mmCIF file with all atom_site columns, C-alpha atoms in Angstrom:
data_model
loop_
_atom_site.group_PDB
_atom_site.id
_atom_site.type_symbol
_atom_site.label_atom_id
_atom_site.label_alt_id
_atom_site.label_comp_id
_atom_site.label_asym_id
_atom_site.label_entity_id
_atom_site.label_seq_id
_atom_site.pdbx_PDB_ins_code
_atom_site.Cartn_x
_atom_site.Cartn_y
_atom_site.Cartn_z
_atom_site.occupancy
_atom_site.B_iso_or_equiv
_atom_site.pdbx_formal_charge
_atom_site.auth_seq_id
_atom_site.auth_comp_id
_atom_site.auth_asym_id
_atom_site.auth_atom_id
_atom_site.pdbx_PDB_model_num
ATOM 1   C CA . UNK A 1 1   ? 107.319 82.411  110.220 1.00 77.00 ? 17  UNK A CA 1
ATOM 2   C CA . UNK A 1 2   ? 107.384 86.277  110.239 1.00 75.00 ? 18  UNK A CA 1
ATOM 3   C CA . UNK A 1 3   ? 110.577 86.658  112.086 1.00 81.00 ? 19  UNK A CA 1
ATOM 4   C CA . UNK A 1 4   ? 112.086 83.853  109.393 1.00 86.00 ? 20  UNK A CA 1
ATOM 5   C CA . UNK A 1 5   ? 110.970 85.788  106.512 1.00 83.00 ? 21  UNK A CA 1
ATOM 6   C CA . UNK A 1 6   ? 111.816 89.410  108.165 1.00 84.00 ? 22  UNK A CA 1
ATOM 7   C CA . UNK A 1 7   ? 115.413 87.870  108.913 1.00 87.00 ? 23  UNK A CA 1
ATOM 8   C CA . UNK A 1 8   ? 115.695 86.477  105.146 1.00 90.00 ? 24  UNK A CA 1
ATOM 9   C CA . UNK A 1 9   ? 114.224 89.696  103.914 1.00 89.00 ? 25  UNK A CA 1
ATOM 10  C CA . UNK A 1 10  ? 116.848 92.049  105.810 1.00 91.00 ? 26  UNK A CA 1
ATOM 11  C CA . UNK A 1 11  ? 118.998 92.536  103.559 1.00 93.00 ? 27  UNK A CA 1
ATOM 12  C CA . UNK A 1 12  ? 116.447 93.670  100.910 1.00 94.00 ? 28  UNK A CA 1
ATOM 13  C CA . UNK A 1 13  ? 115.154 95.867  103.238 1.00 93.00 ? 29  UNK A CA 1
ATOM 14  C CA . UNK A 1 14  ? 118.431 97.496  103.791 1.00 95.00 ? 30  UNK A CA 1
ATOM 15  C CA . UNK A 1 15  ? 118.716 97.931  100.086 1.00 95.00 ? 31  UNK A CA 1
ATOM 16  C CA . UNK A 1 16  ? 115.306 99.502  99.331  1.00 95.00 ? 32  UNK A CA 1
ATOM 17  C CA . UNK A 1 17  ? 115.834 101.662 102.755 1.00 95.00 ? 33  UNK A CA 1
ATOM 18  C CA . UNK A 1 18  ? 118.838 103.035 100.886 1.00 96.00 ? 34  UNK A CA 1
ATOM 19  C CA . UNK A 1 19  ? 117.048 103.773 97.635  1.00 94.00 ? 35  UNK A CA 1
ATOM 20  C CA . UNK A 1 20  ? 113.902 105.439 99.782  1.00 94.00 ? 36  UNK A CA 1
ATOM 21  C CA . UNK A 1 21  ? 116.354 107.462 101.700 1.00 95.00 ? 37  UNK A CA 1
ATOM 22  C CA . UNK A 1 22  ? 118.171 108.224 98.193  1.00 93.00 ? 38  UNK A CA 1
ATOM 23  C CA . UNK A 1 23  ? 114.982 108.531 96.450  1.00 90.00 ? 39  UNK A CA 1
ATOM 24  C CA . UNK A 1 24  ? 113.252 110.721 98.747  1.00 89.00 ? 40  UNK A CA 1
ATOM 25  C CA . UNK A 1 25  ? 114.686 111.272 102.038 1.00 89.00 ? 41  UNK A CA 1
ATOM 26  C CA . UNK A 1 26  ? 113.917 111.044 105.553 1.00 91.00 ? 42  UNK A CA 1
ATOM 27  C CA . UNK A 1 27  ? 111.868 109.612 107.046 1.00 93.00 ? 43  UNK A CA 1
ATOM 28  C CA . UNK A 1 28  ? 112.340 106.251 105.383 1.00 95.00 ? 44  UNK A CA 1
ATOM 29  C CA . UNK A 1 29  ? 109.463 104.543 107.111 1.00 95.00 ? 45  UNK A CA 1
ATOM 30  C CA . UNK A 1 30  ? 105.582 105.698 106.441 1.00 93.00 ? 46  UNK A CA 1
ATOM 31  C CA . UNK A 1 31  ? 104.039 105.124 109.785 1.00 95.00 ? 47  UNK A CA 1
ATOM 32  C CA . UNK A 1 32  ? 99.894  105.752 109.833 1.00 95.00 ? 48  UNK A CA 1
ATOM 33  C CA . UNK A 1 33  ? 97.178  104.548 112.127 1.00 97.00 ? 49  UNK A CA 1
ATOM 34  C CA . UNK A 1 34  ? 95.096  101.860 111.331 1.00 97.00 ? 50  UNK A CA 1
ATOM 35  C CA . UNK A 1 35  ? 92.154  99.459  112.641 1.00 97.00 ? 51  UNK A CA 1
ATOM 36  C CA . UNK A 1 36  ? 92.934  96.325  113.264 1.00 97.00 ? 52  UNK A CA 1
ATOM 37  C CA . UNK A 1 37  ? 91.121  93.452  115.009 1.00 97.00 ? 53  UNK A CA 1
ATOM 38  C CA . UNK A 1 38  ? 87.600  94.739  116.165 1.00 97.00 ? 54  UNK A CA 1
ATOM 39  C CA . UNK A 1 39  ? 88.982  98.102  115.431 1.00 97.00 ? 55  UNK A CA 1
ATOM 40  C CA . UNK A 1 40  ? 91.344  98.480  117.807 1.00 97.00 ? 56  UNK A CA 1
ATOM 41  C CA . UNK A 1 41  ? 94.625  100.658 116.345 1.00 98.00 ? 57  UNK A CA 1
ATOM 42  C CA . UNK A 1 42  ? 97.585  99.893  115.697 1.00 97.00 ? 58  UNK A CA 1
ATOM 43  C CA . UNK A 1 43  ? 100.729 101.787 113.808 1.00 97.00 ? 59  UNK A CA 1
ATOM 44  C CA . UNK A 1 44  ? 101.251 100.578 110.689 1.00 97.00 ? 60  UNK A CA 1
ATOM 45  C CA . UNK A 1 45  ? 105.026 100.436 109.290 1.00 97.00 ? 61  UNK A CA 1
ATOM 46  C CA . UNK A 1 46  ? 105.915 100.061 105.515 1.00 96.00 ? 62  UNK A CA 1
ATOM 47  C CA . UNK A 1 47  ? 108.630 101.632 103.425 1.00 95.00 ? 63  UNK A CA 1
ATOM 48  C CA . UNK A 1 48  ? 107.890 105.632 102.020 1.00 93.00 ? 64  UNK A CA 1
ATOM 49  C CA . UNK A 1 49  ? 106.914 105.862 98.215  1.00 91.00 ? 65  UNK A CA 1
ATOM 50  C CA . UNK A 1 50  ? 105.504 109.728 98.113  1.00 87.00 ? 66  UNK A CA 1
ATOM 51  C CA . UNK A 1 51  ? 106.978 112.673 98.557  1.00 83.00 ? 67  UNK A CA 1
ATOM 52  C CA . UNK A 1 52  ? 105.179 115.200 101.200 1.00 77.00 ? 68  UNK A CA 1
ATOM 53  C CA . UNK A 1 53  ? 102.239 117.074 100.325 1.00 70.00 ? 69  UNK A CA 1
ATOM 54  C CA . UNK A 1 54  ? 103.286 120.086 98.631  1.00 60.00 ? 70  UNK A CA 1
ATOM 55  C CA . UNK A 1 55  ? 99.742  121.593 98.559  1.00 62.00 ? 71  UNK A CA 1
ATOM 56  C CA . UNK A 1 56  ? 96.325  121.339 98.496  1.00 57.00 ? 72  UNK A CA 1
ATOM 57  C CA . UNK A 1 57  ? 96.416  120.359 95.029  1.00 51.00 ? 73  UNK A CA 1
ATOM 58  C CA . UNK A 1 58  ? 98.809  117.638 95.244  1.00 68.00 ? 74  UNK A CA 1
ATOM 59  C CA . UNK A 1 59  ? 97.649  114.412 94.491  1.00 74.00 ? 75  UNK A CA 1
ATOM 60  C CA . UNK A 1 60  ? 98.894  110.785 94.986  1.00 72.00 ? 76  UNK A CA 1
ATOM 61  C CA . UNK A 1 61  ? 99.951  110.993 91.257  1.00 73.00 ? 77  UNK A CA 1
ATOM 62  C CA . UNK A 1 62  ? 101.773 113.702 91.428  1.00 78.00 ? 78  UNK A CA 1
ATOM 63  C CA . UNK A 1 63  ? 103.401 112.575 94.995  1.00 81.00 ? 79  UNK A CA 1
ATOM 64  C CA . UNK A 1 64  ? 104.275 108.804 94.160  1.00 83.00 ? 80  UNK A CA 1
ATOM 65  C CA . UNK A 1 65  ? 108.272 108.552 92.588  1.00 86.00 ? 81  UNK A CA 1
ATOM 66  C CA . UNK A 1 66  ? 109.469 106.438 90.003  1.00 88.00 ? 82  UNK A CA 1
ATOM 67  C CA . UNK A 1 67  ? 110.878 104.467 92.280  1.00 90.00 ? 83  UNK A CA 1
ATOM 68  C CA . UNK A 1 68  ? 107.941 104.827 95.097  1.00 89.00 ? 84  UNK A CA 1
ATOM 69  C CA . UNK A 1 69  ? 105.958 103.264 91.848  1.00 88.00 ? 85  UNK A CA 1
ATOM 70  C CA . UNK A 1 70  ? 108.512 100.150 91.742  1.00 90.00 ? 86  UNK A CA 1
ATOM 71  C CA . UNK A 1 71  ? 108.759 99.631  95.370  1.00 91.00 ? 87  UNK A CA 1
ATOM 72  C CA . UNK A 1 72  ? 104.319 99.319  95.392  1.00 88.00 ? 88  UNK A CA 1
ATOM 73  C CA . UNK A 1 73  ? 104.505 97.343  92.029  1.00 85.00 ? 89  UNK A CA 1
ATOM 74  C CA . UNK A 1 74  ? 106.668 94.570  94.014  1.00 87.00 ? 90  UNK A CA 1
ATOM 75  C CA . UNK A 1 75  ? 104.979 95.365  97.064  1.00 88.00 ? 91  UNK A CA 1
ATOM 76  C CA . UNK A 1 76  ? 108.912 95.650  98.930  1.00 92.00 ? 92  UNK A CA 1
ATOM 77  C CA . UNK A 1 77  ? 107.316 98.766  100.395 1.00 93.00 ? 93  UNK A CA 1
ATOM 78  C CA . UNK A 1 78  ? 104.961 96.084  102.493 1.00 93.00 ? 94  UNK A CA 1
ATOM 79  C CA . UNK A 1 79  ? 108.215 94.292  103.745 1.00 93.00 ? 95  UNK A CA 1
ATOM 80  C CA . UNK A 1 80  ? 108.426 96.276  107.563 1.00 95.00 ? 96  UNK A CA 1
ATOM 81  C CA . UNK A 1 81  ? 104.757 94.992  108.307 1.00 95.00 ? 97  UNK A CA 1
ATOM 82  C CA . UNK A 1 82  ? 106.177 92.049  109.268 1.00 94.00 ? 98  UNK A CA 1
ATOM 83  C CA . UNK A 1 83  ? 107.026 93.537  112.245 1.00 94.00 ? 99  UNK A CA 1
ATOM 84  C CA . UNK A 1 84  ? 103.497 94.385  112.782 1.00 96.00 ? 100 UNK A CA 1
ATOM 85  C CA . UNK A 1 85  ? 103.087 90.525  111.984 1.00 95.00 ? 101 UNK A CA 1
ATOM 86  C CA . UNK A 1 86  ? 105.271 89.491  115.145 1.00 94.00 ? 102 UNK A CA 1
ATOM 87  C CA . UNK A 1 87  ? 104.162 92.317  117.315 1.00 95.00 ? 103 UNK A CA 1
ATOM 88  C CA . UNK A 1 88  ? 100.618 90.839  116.855 1.00 95.00 ? 104 UNK A CA 1
ATOM 89  C CA . UNK A 1 89  ? 98.999  93.409  115.446 1.00 97.00 ? 105 UNK A CA 1
ATOM 90  C CA . UNK A 1 90  ? 98.449  91.749  112.282 1.00 97.00 ? 106 UNK A CA 1
ATOM 91  C CA . UNK A 1 91  ? 98.790  88.408  110.598 1.00 96.00 ? 107 UNK A CA 1
ATOM 92  C CA . UNK A 1 92  ? 100.503 86.912  107.305 1.00 94.00 ? 108 UNK A CA 1
ATOM 93  C CA . UNK A 1 93  ? 96.852  86.720  105.492 1.00 97.00 ? 109 UNK A CA 1
ATOM 94  C CA . UNK A 1 94  ? 93.577  88.636  106.415 1.00 97.00 ? 110 UNK A CA 1
ATOM 95  C CA . UNK A 1 95  ? 91.536  91.580  105.446 1.00 97.00 ? 111 UNK A CA 1
ATOM 96  C CA . UNK A 1 96  ? 94.180  94.373  104.541 1.00 95.00 ? 112 UNK A CA 1
ATOM 97  C CA . UNK A 1 97  ? 94.174  97.038  107.107 1.00 96.00 ? 113 UNK A CA 1
ATOM 98  C CA . UNK A 1 98  ? 92.806  100.100 105.597 1.00 95.00 ? 114 UNK A CA 1
ATOM 99  C CA . UNK A 1 99  ? 92.048  103.680 106.865 1.00 95.00 ? 115 UNK A CA 1
ATOM 100 C CA . UNK A 1 100 ? 90.935  105.065 110.487 1.00 96.00 ? 116 UNK A CA 1
ATOM 101 C CA . UNK A 1 101 ? 88.263  107.435 108.257 1.00 94.00 ? 117 UNK A CA 1
ATOM 102 C CA . UNK A 1 102 ? 86.555  104.418 106.647 1.00 95.00 ? 118 UNK A CA 1
ATOM 103 C CA . UNK A 1 103 ? 85.442  103.061 109.770 1.00 95.00 ? 119 UNK A CA 1
ATOM 104 C CA . UNK A 1 104 ? 81.819  105.015 109.929 1.00 94.00 ? 120 UNK A CA 1
ATOM 105 C CA . UNK A 1 105 ? 81.625  103.942 106.286 1.00 95.00 ? 121 UNK A CA 1
ATOM 106 C CA . UNK A 1 106 ? 81.417  100.317 106.369 1.00 95.00 ? 122 UNK A CA 1
ATOM 107 C CA . UNK A 1 107 ? 77.925  98.084  106.524 1.00 95.00 ? 123 UNK A CA 1
ATOM 108 C CA . UNK A 1 108 ? 77.162  95.982  109.486 1.00 95.00 ? 124 UNK A CA 1
ATOM 109 C CA . UNK A 1 109 ? 78.267  93.022  106.912 1.00 96.00 ? 125 UNK A CA 1
ATOM 110 C CA . UNK A 1 110 ? 81.644  94.747  105.686 1.00 96.00 ? 126 UNK A CA 1
ATOM 111 C CA . UNK A 1 111 ? 82.492  95.867  108.894 1.00 96.00 ? 127 UNK A CA 1
ATOM 112 C CA . UNK A 1 112 ? 82.882  91.941  109.823 1.00 97.00 ? 128 UNK A CA 1
ATOM 113 C CA . UNK A 1 113 ? 85.905  92.353  108.227 1.00 97.00 ? 129 UNK A CA 1
ATOM 114 C CA . UNK A 1 114 ? 87.409  93.623  111.604 1.00 97.00 ? 130 UNK A CA 1
ATOM 115 C CA . UNK A 1 115 ? 86.606  90.286  113.355 1.00 98.00 ? 131 UNK A CA 1
ATOM 116 C CA . UNK A 1 116 ? 90.418  88.853  112.328 1.00 97.00 ? 132 UNK A CA 1
ATOM 117 C CA . UNK A 1 117 ? 93.422  90.628  112.366 1.00 97.00 ? 133 UNK A CA 1
ATOM 118 C CA . UNK A 1 118 ? 94.511  92.537  109.094 1.00 97.00 ? 134 UNK A CA 1
ATOM 119 C CA . UNK A 1 119 ? 97.103  90.598  107.083 1.00 96.00 ? 135 UNK A CA 1
ATOM 120 C CA . UNK A 1 120 ? 100.052 91.590  104.930 1.00 94.00 ? 136 UNK A CA 1
ATOM 121 C CA . UNK A 1 121 ? 98.062  89.555  102.158 1.00 93.00 ? 137 UNK A CA 1
ATOM 122 C CA . UNK A 1 122 ? 94.374  88.760  102.009 1.00 94.00 ? 138 UNK A CA 1
ATOM 123 C CA . UNK A 1 123 ? 91.878  86.581  99.585  1.00 94.00 ? 139 UNK A CA 1
ATOM 124 C CA . UNK A 1 124 ? 90.842  90.308  98.072  1.00 92.00 ? 140 UNK A CA 1
ATOM 125 C CA . UNK A 1 125 ? 94.539  90.708  97.145  1.00 89.00 ? 141 UNK A CA 1
ATOM 126 C CA . UNK A 1 126 ? 95.039  87.643  94.962  1.00 89.00 ? 142 UNK A CA 1
ATOM 127 C CA . UNK A 1 127 ? 91.048  88.076  93.478  1.00 88.00 ? 143 UNK A CA 1
ATOM 128 C CA . UNK A 1 128 ? 91.754  91.374  91.603  1.00 79.00 ? 144 UNK A CA 1
ATOM 129 C CA . UNK A 1 129 ? 93.985  93.597  94.568  1.00 71.00 ? 145 UNK A CA 1
ATOM 130 C CA . UNK A 1 130 ? 93.556  97.696  94.025  1.00 69.00 ? 146 UNK A CA 1
ATOM 131 C CA . UNK A 1 131 ? 91.998  96.422  90.580  1.00 75.00 ? 147 UNK A CA 1
ATOM 132 C CA . UNK A 1 132 ? 88.738  95.441  92.100  1.00 84.00 ? 148 UNK A CA 1
ATOM 133 C CA . UNK A 1 133 ? 86.011  97.329  92.750  1.00 88.00 ? 149 UNK A CA 1
ATOM 134 C CA . UNK A 1 134 ? 85.093  98.230  97.036  1.00 91.00 ? 150 UNK A CA 1
ATOM 135 C CA . UNK A 1 135 ? 82.243  96.045  96.601  1.00 92.00 ? 151 UNK A CA 1
ATOM 136 C CA . UNK A 1 136 ? 84.452  93.011  95.711  1.00 92.00 ? 152 UNK A CA 1
ATOM 137 C CA . UNK A 1 137 ? 87.327  93.824  98.053  1.00 93.00 ? 153 UNK A CA 1
ATOM 138 C CA . UNK A 1 138 ? 85.020  93.914  100.871 1.00 95.00 ? 154 UNK A CA 1
ATOM 139 C CA . UNK A 1 139 ? 82.797  90.815  100.145 1.00 95.00 ? 155 UNK A CA 1
ATOM 140 C CA . UNK A 1 140 ? 85.818  89.132  99.646  1.00 96.00 ? 156 UNK A CA 1
ATOM 141 C CA . UNK A 1 141 ? 87.039  90.196  102.794 1.00 96.00 ? 157 UNK A CA 1
ATOM 142 C CA . UNK A 1 142 ? 83.993  89.341  104.713 1.00 97.00 ? 158 UNK A CA 1
ATOM 143 C CA . UNK A 1 143 ? 84.221  85.746  102.916 1.00 97.00 ? 159 UNK A CA 1
ATOM 144 C CA . UNK A 1 144 ? 87.464  85.315  104.115 1.00 97.00 ? 160 UNK A CA 1
ATOM 145 C CA . UNK A 1 145 ? 86.354  85.384  107.644 1.00 97.00 ? 161 UNK A CA 1
ATOM 146 C CA . UNK A 1 146 ? 83.745  83.239  107.221 1.00 97.00 ? 162 UNK A CA 1
ATOM 147 C CA . UNK A 1 147 ? 85.922  80.177  105.293 1.00 97.00 ? 163 UNK A CA 1
ATOM 148 C CA . UNK A 1 148 ? 89.198  81.149  106.911 1.00 96.00 ? 164 UNK A CA 1
ATOM 149 C CA . UNK A 1 149 ? 91.067  78.198  107.806 1.00 97.00 ? 165 UNK A CA 1
ATOM 150 C CA . UNK A 1 150 ? 95.088  77.500  107.545 1.00 96.00 ? 166 UNK A CA 1
ATOM 151 C CA . UNK A 1 151 ? 94.180  75.594  103.731 1.00 97.00 ? 167 UNK A CA 1
ATOM 152 C CA . UNK A 1 152 ? 92.983  79.172  102.369 1.00 97.00 ? 168 UNK A CA 1
ATOM 153 C CA . UNK A 1 153 ? 95.697  80.659  104.314 1.00 96.00 ? 169 UNK A CA 1
ATOM 154 C CA . UNK A 1 154 ? 98.123  78.371  102.208 1.00 96.00 ? 170 UNK A CA 1
ATOM 155 C CA . UNK A 1 155 ? 96.575  78.871  98.885  1.00 96.00 ? 171 UNK A CA 1
ATOM 156 C CA . UNK A 1 156 ? 96.257  82.902  99.482  1.00 96.00 ? 172 UNK A CA 1
ATOM 157 C CA . UNK A 1 157 ? 100.171 82.963  100.548 1.00 93.00 ? 173 UNK A CA 1
ATOM 158 C CA . UNK A 1 158 ? 100.750 80.777  97.057  1.00 93.00 ? 174 UNK A CA 1
ATOM 159 C CA . UNK A 1 159 ? 98.440  82.803  94.928  1.00 93.00 ? 175 UNK A CA 1
ATOM 160 C CA . UNK A 1 160 ? 100.174 85.890  96.314  1.00 90.00 ? 176 UNK A CA 1
ATOM 161 C CA . UNK A 1 161 ? 103.648 85.168  94.833  1.00 87.00 ? 177 UNK A CA 1
ATOM 162 C CA . UNK A 1 162 ? 101.723 84.331  91.762  1.00 87.00 ? 178 UNK A CA 1
ATOM 163 C CA . UNK A 1 163 ? 100.615 87.732  91.897  1.00 84.00 ? 179 UNK A CA 1
ATOM 164 C CA . UNK A 1 164 ? 103.448 89.793  92.602  1.00 82.00 ? 180 UNK A CA 1
ATOM 165 C CA . UNK A 1 165 ? 105.235 88.059  89.577  1.00 81.00 ? 181 UNK A CA 1
ATOM 166 C CA . UNK A 1 166 ? 102.347 88.608  87.260  1.00 79.00 ? 182 UNK A CA 1
ATOM 167 C CA . UNK A 1 167 ? 102.121 92.394  88.906  1.00 71.00 ? 183 UNK A CA 1
ATOM 168 C CA . UNK A 1 168 ? 98.621  92.173  88.119  1.00 66.00 ? 184 UNK A CA 1
ATOM 169 C CA . UNK A 1 169 ? 96.061  94.806  90.174  1.00 61.00 ? 185 UNK A CA 1
ATOM 170 C CA . UNK A 1 170 ? 98.382  96.954  91.508  1.00 61.00 ? 186 UNK A CA 1
ATOM 171 C CA . UNK A 1 171 ? 96.566  99.695  91.365  1.00 58.00 ? 187 UNK A CA 1
ATOM 172 C CA . UNK A 1 172 ? 92.965  101.092 90.664  1.00 55.00 ? 188 UNK A CA 1
ATOM 173 C CA . UNK A 1 173 ? 92.703  101.311 86.947  1.00 55.00 ? 189 UNK A CA 1
ATOM 174 C CA . UNK A 1 174 ? 92.790  105.587 86.241  1.00 57.00 ? 190 UNK A CA 1
ATOM 175 C CA . UNK A 1 175 ? 94.217  105.827 89.338  1.00 57.00 ? 191 UNK A CA 1
ATOM 176 C CA . UNK A 1 176 ? 97.872  106.044 90.711  1.00 57.00 ? 192 UNK A CA 1
ATOM 177 C CA . UNK A 1 177 ? 96.482  104.439 93.910  1.00 67.00 ? 193 UNK A CA 1
ATOM 178 C CA . UNK A 1 178 ? 93.069  102.800 95.484  1.00 74.00 ? 194 UNK A CA 1
ATOM 179 C CA . UNK A 1 179 ? 90.424  106.062 95.344  1.00 81.00 ? 195 UNK A CA 1
ATOM 180 C CA . UNK A 1 180 ? 88.954  106.479 98.401  1.00 85.00 ? 196 UNK A CA 1
ATOM 181 C CA . UNK A 1 181 ? 86.100  104.134 99.980  1.00 89.00 ? 197 UNK A CA 1
ATOM 182 C CA . UNK A 1 182 ? 82.792  106.198 100.456 1.00 89.00 ? 198 UNK A CA 1
ATOM 183 C CA . UNK A 1 183 ? 80.743  103.465 101.349 1.00 86.00 ? 199 UNK A CA 1
ATOM 184 C CA . UNK A 1 184 ? 78.997  100.903 99.280  1.00 63.00 ? 200 UNK A CA 1
ATOM 185 C CA . UNK A 1 185 ? 76.151  98.936  100.049 1.00 54.00 ? 201 UNK A CA 1
ATOM 186 C CA . UNK A 1 186 ? 76.215  95.372  100.209 1.00 51.00 ? 202 UNK A CA 1
#
């Protein structure tokens, strides 16, 4: 299924690549090491949406361009992650792959999110997306691990399209992106 979506989205990805190249220049693709299933690192790829860091005072709000904000709002920046799905690093549905530096900050319960492959979309993304608190997001990730089945995956995929159309919960309130996870008790 990921291969078919990748093929069908190729013209859109071509247009997005041109937009990123025109807006930000090279590189067009953003690469970052993220933890996968069982915390095994993999190279996540997505379209670049931010300028390079200009200095220590540069924050995400300053680095995010209008075109980058649009790509994030529509999740078009995440289309290259279909390659991660094809390679087996990710699934279509699963907990979103977060940053490597968060690994030591999870409670044992929260760390269960790594018992499955990370996904392009997940239960937390359709139940509040980035507007949900870290505690809620991580609880939903673990809930997905415990309840996962093909019916839940289909429901999450359907709700993902709904969330994309409504453009709800794209960013955390008061933040250009998601605030850093510093550790939450569950």
